């Protein structure tokens, strides 16, 4: 059996560097001209189409809204995990998440639900 049949690329649900918004210019493009703004009670996402072959995600989570690094990193992990699992079905979009107000009064499940709701709204359009 030829090896070429076995070497067909299989899409994986990995979070690669190409799927991250890395430069201030990339963030500014999304912030300056978003196609959509998706609101939840504590989170907000700016969405814009991109010319790359993959959706990309960025996070602007400030110390003012989320004072402890542990909680900021927790939020980022949840966003990356939801993005990783949903990115195979998504269109080529740049998404930037921000925290609208302090998240002291919500638990992890509510945070996950808000992130998941944002991704569902992005997929619908």
MMTF fields as JSON, N, C-alpha, C and O atoms, coordinates in Angstrom:
{
  "mmtfVersion": "1.0.0",
  "mmtfProducer": "UNKNOWN",
  "numBonds": 499,
  "numAtoms": 500,
  "numGroups": 125,
  "numChains": 1,
  "numModels": 1,
  "chainsPerModel": [1],
  "groupsPerChain": [125],
  "chainIdList": ["A"],
  "bondAtomList": [4, 2, 8, 6, 12, 10, 16, 14, 20, 18, 24, 22, 28, 26, 32, 30, 36, 34, 40, 38, 44, 42, 48, 46, 52, 50, 56, 54, 60, 58, 64, 62, 68, 66, 72, 70, 76, 74, 80, 78, 84, 82, 88, 86, 92, 90, 96, 94, 100, 98, 104, 102, 108, 106, 112, 110, 116, 114, 120, 118, 124, 122, 128, 126, 132, 130, 136, 134, 140, 138, 144, 142, 148, 146, 152, 150, 156, 154, 160, 158, 164, 162, 168, 166, 172, 170, 176, 174, 180, 178, 184, 182, 188, 186, 192, 190, 196, 194, 200, 198, 204, 202, 208, 206, 212, 210, 216, 214, 220, 218, 224, 222, 228, 226, 232, 230, 236, 234, 240, 238, 244, 242, 248, 246, 252, 250, 256, 254, 260, 258, 264, 262, 268, 266, 272, 270, 276, 274, 280, 278, 284, 282, 288, 286, 292, 290, 296, 294, 300, 298, 304, 302, 308, 306, 312, 310, 316, 314, 320, 318, 324, 322, 328, 326, 332, 330, 336, 334, 340, 338, 344, 342, 348, 346, 352, 350, 356, 354, 360, 358, 364, 362, 368, 366, 372, 370, 376, 374, 380, 378, 384, 382, 388, 386, 392, 390, 396, 394, 400, 398, 404, 402, 408, 406, 412, 410, 416, 414, 420, 418, 424, 422, 428, 426, 432, 430, 436, 434, 440, 438, 444, 442, 448, 446, 452, 450, 456, 454, 460, 458, 464, 462, 468, 466, 472, 470, 476, 474, 480, 478, 484, 482, 488, 486, 492, 490, 496, 494],
  "bondOrderList": [1, 1, 1, 1, 1, 1, 1, 1, 1, 1, 1, 1, 1, 1, 1, 1, 1, 1, 1, 1, 1, 1, 1, 1, 1, 1, 1, 1, 1, 1, 1, 1, 1, 1, 1, 1, 1, 1, 1, 1, 1, 1, 1, 1, 1, 1, 1, 1, 1, 1, 1, 1, 1, 1, 1, 1, 1, 1, 1, 1, 1, 1, 1, 1, 1, 1, 1, 1, 1, 1, 1, 1, 1, 1, 1, 1, 1, 1, 1, 1, 1, 1, 1, 1, 1, 1, 1, 1, 1, 1, 1, 1, 1, 1, 1, 1, 1, 1, 1, 1, 1, 1, 1, 1, 1, 1, 1, 1, 1, 1, 1, 1, 1, 1, 1, 1, 1, 1, 1, 1, 1, 1, 1, 1],
  "groupList": [{"groupName": "UNK", "atomNameList": ["N", "CA", "C", "O"], "elementList": ["N", "C", "C", "O"], "formalChargeList": [0, 0, 0, 0], "bondAtomList": [1, 0, 2, 1, 3, 2], "bondOrderList": [1, 1, 2], "singleLetterCode": "X", "chemCompType": "L-PEPTIDE LINKING"}],
  "groupTypeList": [0, 0, 0, 0, 0, 0, 0, 0, 0, 0, 0, 0, 0, 0, 0, 0, 0, 0, 0, 0, 0, 0, 0, 0, 0, 0, 0, 0, 0, 0, 0, 0, 0, 0, 0, 0, 0, 0, 0, 0, 0, 0, 0, 0, 0, 0, 0, 0, 0, 0, 0, 0, 0, 0, 0, 0, 0, 0, 0, 0, 0, 0, 0, 0, 0, 0, 0, 0, 0, 0, 0, 0, 0, 0, 0, 0, 0, 0, 0, 0, 0, 0, 0, 0, 0, 0, 0, 0, 0, 0, 0, 0, 0, 0, 0, 0, 0, 0, 0, 0, 0, 0, 0, 0, 0, 0, 0, 0, 0, 0, 0, 0, 0, 0, 0, 0, 0, 0, 0, 0, 0, 0, 0, 0, 0],
  "groupIdList": [1, 2, 3, 4, 5, 6, 7, 8, 9, 10, 11, 12, 13, 14, 15, 16, 17, 18, 19, 20, 21, 22, 23, 24, 25, 26, 27, 28, 29, 30, 31, 32, 33, 34, 35, 36, 37, 38, 39, 40, 41, 42, 43, 44, 45, 46, 47, 48, 49, 50, 51, 52, 53, 54, 55, 56, 57, 58, 59, 60, 61, 62, 63, 64, 65, 66, 67, 68, 69, 70, 71, 72, 73, 74, 75, 76, 77, 78, 79, 80, 81, 82, 83, 84, 85, 86, 87, 88, 89, 90, 91, 92, 93, 94, 95, 96, 97, 98, 99, 100, 101, 102, 103, 104, 105, 106, 107, 108, 109, 110, 111, 112, 113, 114, 115, 116, 117, 118, 119, 120, 121, 122, 123, 124, 125],
  "secStructList": [7, 7, 2, 2, 2, 2, 6, 7, 7, 7, 7, 7, 7, 7, 7, 7, 4, 4, 4, 5, 7, 7, 1, 2, 2, 2, 2, 2, 2, 2, 2, 2, 1, 7, 1, 3, 3, 3, 3, 7, 1, 1, 3, 3, 3, 3, 3, 3, 3, 7, 1, 1, 1, 1, 7, 3, 3, 3, 3, 3, 7, 7, 6, 6, 6, 1, 7, 7, 2, 2, 2, 2, 2, 2, 2, 2, 2, 2, 2, 2, 2, 2, 2, 2, 2, 2, 6, 6, 6, 1, 7, 1, 3, 3, 3, 3, 3, 3, 3, 7, 1, 7, 7, 6, 6, 7, 7, 2, 2, 2, 2, 2, 2, 2, 2, 2, 2, 2, 2, 2, 2, 2, 2, 2, 7],
  "xCoordList": [0.847, 0.0, 0.897, 1.854, 0.598, 1.449, 1.303, 0.234, 2.398, 2.405, 1.648, 1.294, 1.391, 0.707, -0.726, -1.259, -1.347, -2.696, -2.699, -3.663, -1.651, -1.568, -1.147, -1.327, -0.598, -0.051, -1.041, -0.629, -2.332, -3.302, -3.395, -3.483, -3.375, -3.413, -4.762, -5.817, -4.698, -5.898, -5.948, -4.98, -7.064, -7.128, -7.095, -7.767, -6.305, -6.207, -6.736, -6.741, -7.173, -7.713, -6.618, -6.792, -5.496, -4.402, -4.454, -4.963, -3.931, -3.856, -2.441, -1.518, -2.278, -0.951, -0.669, -1.56, 0.57, 0.975, 0.282, 0.028, -0.024, -0.711, -2.141, -2.744, -2.687, -4.057, -4.119, -5.187, -2.998, -2.961, -2.762, -2.028, -3.412, -3.106, -1.906, -1.971, -0.825, 0.412, 0.877, 1.475, 0.616, 1.183, 0.158, -1.046, 0.642, -0.28, -1.04, -2.178, -0.429, -1.101, -2.305, -3.362, -2.164, -3.281, -4.422, -5.589, -4.097, -5.131, -5.81, -7.034, -5.025, -5.569, -6.528, -7.555, -6.207, -7.097, -8.467, -9.489, -8.493, -9.767, -10.5, -11.71, -9.784, -10.426, -10.941, -12.004, -10.203, -10.581, -11.768, -12.571, -11.896, -12.975, -13.571, -13.444, -14.22, -14.83, -16.099, -16.848, -16.326, -17.571, -18.705, -19.858, -18.367, -19.359, -18.74, -17.534, -19.599, -19.23, -20.243, -21.45, -19.745, -20.633, -20.477, -19.381, -21.605, -21.606, -22.154, -23.107, -21.549, -22.072, -22.01, -21.552, -22.459, -22.493, -21.096, -20.925, -20.104, -18.761, -17.716, -16.663, -17.997, -17.038, -17.587, -18.795, -16.669, -17.049, -16.036, -14.85, -16.51, -15.623, -15.793, -16.912, -14.672, -14.65, -14.313, -13.353, -15.102, -14.927, -14.745, -15.452, -13.786, -13.513, -13.007, -12.278, -13.384, -12.883, -11.404, -10.913, -10.702, -9.285, -8.982, -9.829, -7.781, -7.379, -6.531, -6.057, -6.342, -5.559, -6.438, -7.654, -5.838, -6.603, -7.131, -7.665, -6.985, -7.433, -8.067, -7.732, -8.982, -9.434, -8.321, -7.5, -8.309, -7.279, -7.958, -9.012, -7.335, -7.904, -6.843, -5.658, -7.305, -6.441, -7.213, -8.444, -6.485, -7.123, -6.463, -5.238, -7.295, -6.814, -7.479, -8.502, -6.887, -7.462, -6.583, -5.433, -7.147, -6.348, -6.296, -7.166, -5.25, -5.053, -6.099, -6.426, -6.613, -7.624, -8.922, -9.542, -9.327, -10.573, -10.377, -11.267, -9.21, -8.909, -7.557, -6.521, -7.548, -6.294, -5.277, -4.074, -5.725, -4.752, -4.381, -5.233, -3.11, -2.608, -3.212, -3.42, -3.491, -4.068, -5.408, -5.675, -6.24, -7.564, -7.45, -8.183, -6.55, -6.348, -5.927, -6.436, -5.01, -4.561, -5.665, -5.753, -6.492, -7.63, -8.584, -9.04, -8.88, -9.758, -9.143, -9.829, -7.864, -7.192, -7.203, -7.406, -6.986, -7.013, -8.385, -8.489, -9.441, -10.799, -11.088, -11.679, -10.682, -10.911, -10.143, -10.697, -8.869, -8.077, -8.668, -8.696, -9.14, -9.704, -10.978, -11.15, -11.864, -13.09, -12.739, -13.328, -11.794, -11.383, -10.775, -11.064, -9.946, -9.287, -10.308, -10.157, -11.344, -12.333, -13.28, -13.812, -13.494, -14.451, -13.799, -14.507, -12.491, -11.822, -11.933, -11.858, -12.107, -12.205, -13.48, -13.499, -14.549, -15.815, -15.981, -16.949, -15.057, -15.213, -14.694, -13.817, -15.274, -14.777, -13.49, -13.078, -12.869, -11.629, -11.953, -12.266, -11.877, -12.2, -11.062, -10.376, -10.883, -10.025, -10.951, -11.89, -10.692, -11.54, -10.667, -9.632, -11.086, -10.377, -11.358, -12.421, -10.989, -11.802, -11.31, -10.107, -12.257, -11.922, -12.875, -13.955, -12.468, -13.32, -13.967, -13.273, -15.324, -16.045, -16.082, -15.895, -16.327, -16.373, -15.785, -15.591, -15.508, -14.847, -15.602, -16.833, -14.853, -15.482, -15.447, -15.475, -15.386, -15.343, -16.611, -16.567, -17.74, -19.017, -19.501, -20.646, -18.665, -19.1, -18.176, -17.022, -18.709, -17.909, -17.369, -17.643, -16.613, -15.977, -16.999, -16.809, -18.076, -19.084, -19.759, -19.989, -20.074, -20.688, -19.709, -20.112, -18.435, -17.412, -17.343, -17.314, -17.316, -17.294, -18.529, -18.432, -19.698, -20.932, -20.88, -21.313, -20.353, -20.264, -19.319, -19.619, -18.189, -17.243, -17.892, -17.785, -18.561, -19.224, -20.325, -20.485, -21.084, -22.148, -21.574, -22.167, -20.442, -19.807, -19.415, -19.67, -18.8, -18.412, -19.622, -19.558, -20.713, -21.936, -22.466, -22.897, -22.439, -22.922, -22.007, -22.483, -20.727, -19.802, -20.077, -20.048, -20.341, -20.591, -21.894, -21.992, -22.905, -24.212, -24.176, -24.892, -23.366, -23.373, -22.664, -22.585],
  "yCoordList": [-1.175, 0.0, 1.245, 1.314, 2.219, 3.413, 4.254, 4.334, 4.864, 5.708, 7.011, 7.662, 7.406, 8.675, 8.655, 9.698, 7.491, 7.402, 7.586, 8.105, 7.174, 7.3, 8.701, 9.065, 9.477, 10.779, 11.927, 13.087, 11.632, 12.724, 13.513, 12.935, 14.831, 15.646, 15.56, 15.684, 15.351, 15.284, 16.549, 16.858, 17.297, 18.502, 18.158, 17.235, 18.916, 18.693, 19.901, 21.014, 19.681, 20.762, 21.271, 21.302, 21.668, 22.207, 23.72, 24.295, 24.358, 25.812, 26.207, 26.109, 26.653, 26.946, 28.446, 29.256, 28.79, 30.192, 30.979, 32.174, 30.323, 30.989, 31.376, 32.205, 30.795, 31.086, 32.171, 32.429, 32.803, 33.845, 35.209, 35.345, 36.203, 37.585, 37.986, 37.943, 38.372, 38.589, 40.043, 40.476, 40.784, 42.127, 43.198, 42.995, 44.328, 45.434, 45.9, 46.355, 45.792, 46.186, 45.289, 45.776, 43.989, 43.058, 43.359, 43.326, 43.653, 44.008, 45.314, 45.427, 46.292, 47.601, 47.486, 48.165, 46.63, 46.439, 45.953, 46.405, 45.041, 44.504, 45.545, 45.715, 46.241, 47.24, 48.436, 48.974, 48.853, 50.047, 49.821, 50.734, 48.656, 48.405, 47.013, 46.174, 46.757, 45.436, 45.304, 46.266, 44.116, 43.855, 43.617, 43.955, 43.036, 42.755, 42.951, 42.791, 43.304, 43.321, 42.437, 42.664, 41.434, 40.489, 40.69, 40.581, 40.988, 41.315, 40.166, 39.492, 39.959, 39.151, 40.043, 41.182, 39.555, 40.43, 40.86, 41.99, 39.991, 40.324, 40.37, 40.987, 39.737, 39.654, 40.319, 40.497, 40.682, 41.246, 40.773, 40.635, 40.527, 40.094, 41.01, 41.332, 41.421, 42.166, 41.163, 40.403, 41.156, 40.16, 40.869, 41.825, 40.381, 40.947, 39.835, 38.953, 39.866, 38.887, 39.118, 40.243, 38.039, 38.164, 37.516, 36.828, 37.735, 37.187, 35.928, 35.363, 35.493, 34.287, 33.06, 33.181, 31.911, 30.697, 30.066, 28.958, 30.763, 30.238, 31.353, 32.524, 30.993, 32.001, 32.263, 31.389, 33.492, 33.846, 34.486, 35.109, 34.323, 34.87, 35.664, 35.331, 36.718, 37.521, 37.899, 37.895, 38.224, 38.572, 39.817, 39.909, 40.771, 41.995, 42.064, 42.726, 41.378, 41.275, 42.105, 41.759, 43.194, 44.173, 43.88, 43.22, 44.395, 44.249, 45.038, 44.685, 46.087, 46.9, 46.123, 46.218, 45.358, 44.586, 43.27, 42.817, 42.656, 41.362, 41.506, 41.286, 41.875, 42.246, 41.116, 41.378, 39.886, 38.824, 38.059, 37.771, 37.737, 37.024, 35.631, 35.125, 35.014, 33.67, 33.671, 32.792, 34.644, 34.708, 35.133, 34.618, 36.056, 36.442, 35.24, 35.036, 34.451, 33.267, 32.219, 31.519, 32.104, 31.184, 31.567, 30.709, 32.847, 33.328, 33.013, 32.526, 33.29, 33.028, 31.544, 31.183, 30.69, 29.244, 28.805, 28.015, 29.317, 28.945, 29.435, 28.706, 30.654, 31.178, 30.353, 29.984, 30.062, 29.266, 27.879, 27.376, 27.256, 25.91, 25.911, 25.044, 26.86, 26.945, 27.231, 26.642, 28.123, 28.445, 27.221, 26.944, 26.499, 25.314, 24.299, 23.728, 24.075, 23.062, 23.537, 22.72, 24.834, 25.355, 25.873, 26.151, 26.01, 26.669, 25.892, 26.496, 24.594, 23.819, 24.143, 24.022, 24.552, 24.86, 26.351, 26.748, 27.171, 28.621, 29.142, 28.551, 30.28, 30.982, 31.712, 31.716, 32.323, 33.062, 34.405, 35.373, 34.454, 35.649, 35.94, 35.034, 37.221, 37.638, 38.004, 38.779, 37.451, 37.66, 38.172, 37.583, 39.269, 39.796, 39.856, 40.469, 39.218, 39.21, 40.284, 40.492, 40.963, 41.879, 41.606, 41.046, 42.004, 41.897, 43.257, 44.265, 43.29, 44.559, 45.06, 46.248, 44.133, 44.536, 43.432, 42.31, 43.744, 42.806, 41.486, 41.457, 40.406, 39.093, 38.458, 37.234, 39.279, 38.75, 37.988, 37.048, 38.391, 37.824, 36.653, 36.23, 36.112, 34.955, 33.772, 33.94, 32.577, 31.372, 30.86, 31.44, 29.788, 29.252, 28.793, 28.995, 28.179, 27.683, 28.823, 28.723, 29.902, 31.06, 31.683, 32.114, 31.732, 32.246, 31.395, 31.928, 30.079, 29.173, 29.361, 29.356, 29.529, 29.725, 31.003, 31.013, 32.084, 33.341, 33.218, 33.719, 32.557, 32.348, 31.49, 31.792, 30.427, 29.531, 30.256, 30.035, 31.116, 31.877, 32.807, 32.97, 33.407, 34.288, 33.481, 33.91, 32.319, 31.508, 30.994, 30.886, 30.677, 30.263, 31.388, 31.143, 32.613, 33.763, 34.016, 34.411, 33.791, 33.963, 32.911, 33.219, 31.688, 30.598, 30.79, 30.377, 31.402, 31.553, 32.433, 32.173, 33.46, 34.395, 33.857, 34.536],
  "zCoordList": [0.0, 0.0, 0.0, 0.771, -0.85, -0.889, 0.375, 0.98, 0.744, 1.943, 1.754, 2.738, 0.516, 0.281, 0.813, 1.191, 0.844, 1.393, 2.907, 3.47, 3.547, 4.994, 5.43, 6.592, 4.525, 4.881, 4.674, 4.639, 4.536, 4.37, 5.669, 6.752, 5.552, 6.77, 7.469, 6.848, 8.739, 9.563, 10.408, 11.103, 10.363, 11.178, 12.662, 13.121, 13.389, 14.822, 15.565, 15.039, 16.77, 17.599, 18.533, 19.751, 17.953, 18.756, 18.699, 17.738, 19.72, 19.763, 19.38, 20.188, 18.142, 17.619, 17.663, 17.921, 17.409, 17.423, 16.31, 16.466, 15.193, 14.085, 14.447, 13.766, 15.497, 15.915, 16.989, 17.543, 17.286, 18.312, 17.673, 16.694, 18.225, 17.862, 18.713, 19.941, 18.069, 18.809, 18.843, 19.828, 17.803, 17.707, 18.088, 17.937, 18.578, 18.863, 17.63, 17.743, 16.454, 15.216, 14.962, 14.56, 15.191, 14.986, 15.952, 15.561, 17.209, 18.179, 17.773, 17.844, 17.35, 16.987, 15.812, 15.786, 14.83, 13.681, 14.128, 13.61, 15.081, 15.562, 16.401, 16.253, 17.277, 18.132, 17.332, 17.642, 16.311, 15.565, 14.624, 14.433, 14.046, 13.088, 13.259, 12.367, 14.394, 14.558, 13.715, 13.55, 13.193, 12.475, 13.457, 13.188, 14.587, 15.623, 16.987, 17.176, 17.945, 19.352, 20.053, 19.966, 20.742, 21.417, 22.908, 23.458, 23.559, 24.977, 25.812, 25.419, 26.945, 28.028, 29.258, 29.166, 30.404, 31.572, 32.026, 32.482, 31.912, 32.38, 31.26, 31.421, 30.154, 29.053, 27.802, 27.647, 26.915, 25.633, 24.602, 24.901, 23.394, 22.32, 21.115, 20.716, 20.545, 19.304, 18.204, 18.331, 17.119, 16.067, 14.735, 14.417, 13.97, 12.654, 11.746, 12.199, 10.475, 9.506, 9.265, 9.358, 8.955, 8.635, 7.291, 6.723, 6.789, 5.494, 5.66, 4.674, 6.887, 7.146, 6.939, 6.789, 6.93, 6.691, 7.979, 7.953, 9.096, 10.389, 11.204, 11.026, 12.098, 13.056, 14.068, 14.347, 14.617, 15.599, 16.798, 16.673, 17.97, 19.194, 19.946, 19.934, 20.597, 21.451, 22.703, 22.71, 23.762, 25.026, 25.59, 25.673, 25.974, 26.607, 27.982, 28.159, 28.938, 30.275, 31.207, 31.477, 31.684, 32.421, 33.912, 34.48, 34.51, 35.945, 36.733, 37.866, 36.142, 36.808, 37.02, 38.079, 36.014, 36.109, 36.843, 37.562, 36.665, 37.291, 37.986, 37.36, 39.275, 39.933, 40.125, 40.138, 40.272, 40.561, 39.3, 38.46, 39.179, 38.011, 37.904, 36.801, 39.037, 39.033, 38.311, 37.491, 38.609, 37.985, 36.521, 35.677, 36.206, 34.805, 33.972, 32.87, 34.49, 33.765, 33.658, 32.649, 34.665, 34.615, 33.49, 32.735, 33.383, 32.312, 30.952, 30.054, 30.805, 29.543, 29.185, 28.026, 30.179, 29.923, 29.434, 28.496, 30.067, 29.653, 28.234, 27.436, 27.916, 26.565, 25.536, 24.501, 25.812, 24.876, 24.675, 23.552, 25.748, 25.639, 24.802, 23.945, 25.034, 24.231, 22.77, 21.864, 22.541, 21.175, 20.501, 19.337, 21.218, 20.656, 20.169, 19.089, 20.963, 20.592, 19.493, 18.741, 19.393, 18.418, 17.138, 16.171, 17.101, 15.975, 14.665, 13.595, 14.717, 13.48, 12.708, 11.483, 13.399, 12.739, 12.448, 11.8, 12.913, 12.786, 11.456, 10.826, 11.049, 9.872, 10.246, 11.406, 9.259, 9.499, 10.136, 9.443, 11.442, 12.214, 13.187, 13.66, 13.471, 14.574, 15.722, 15.543, 16.893, 18.062, 19.198, 19.508, 19.816, 20.976, 22.138, 22.039, 23.232, 24.447, 25.402, 25.557, 26.041, 27.133, 28.291, 28.101, 29.48, 30.659, 30.857, 30.994, 30.872, 31.005, 32.433, 32.694, 33.366, 34.769, 35.622, 35.153, 36.847, 37.747, 37.826, 37.848, 37.868, 37.884, 39.275, 39.403, 40.297, 41.661, 42.026, 42.819, 41.45, 41.872, 41.01, 41.165, 40.102, 39.336, 39.61, 40.003, 39.395, 39.606, 38.264, 37.213, 38.314, 37.111, 36.078, 34.878, 36.54, 35.603, 34.851, 33.646, 35.554, 34.903, 33.912, 32.831, 34.267, 33.359, 32.091, 30.982, 32.258, 31.109, 30.243, 29.016, 30.872, 30.116, 29.292, 28.139, 29.87, 29.135, 27.941, 26.858, 28.133, 27.03, 25.95, 24.761, 26.366, 25.425, 24.656, 23.456, 25.328, 24.663, 23.597, 22.53, 23.876, 22.889, 21.658, 20.533, 21.856, 20.711, 19.935, 18.71, 20.61, 19.913, 19.038, 17.912, 19.537, 18.764, 17.548, 16.484, 17.711, 16.579, 15.514, 14.323, 15.92, 14.967, 14.22, 13.064, 14.832, 14.198, 12.971, 12.004, 12.989, 11.881, 10.676, 9.652]
}
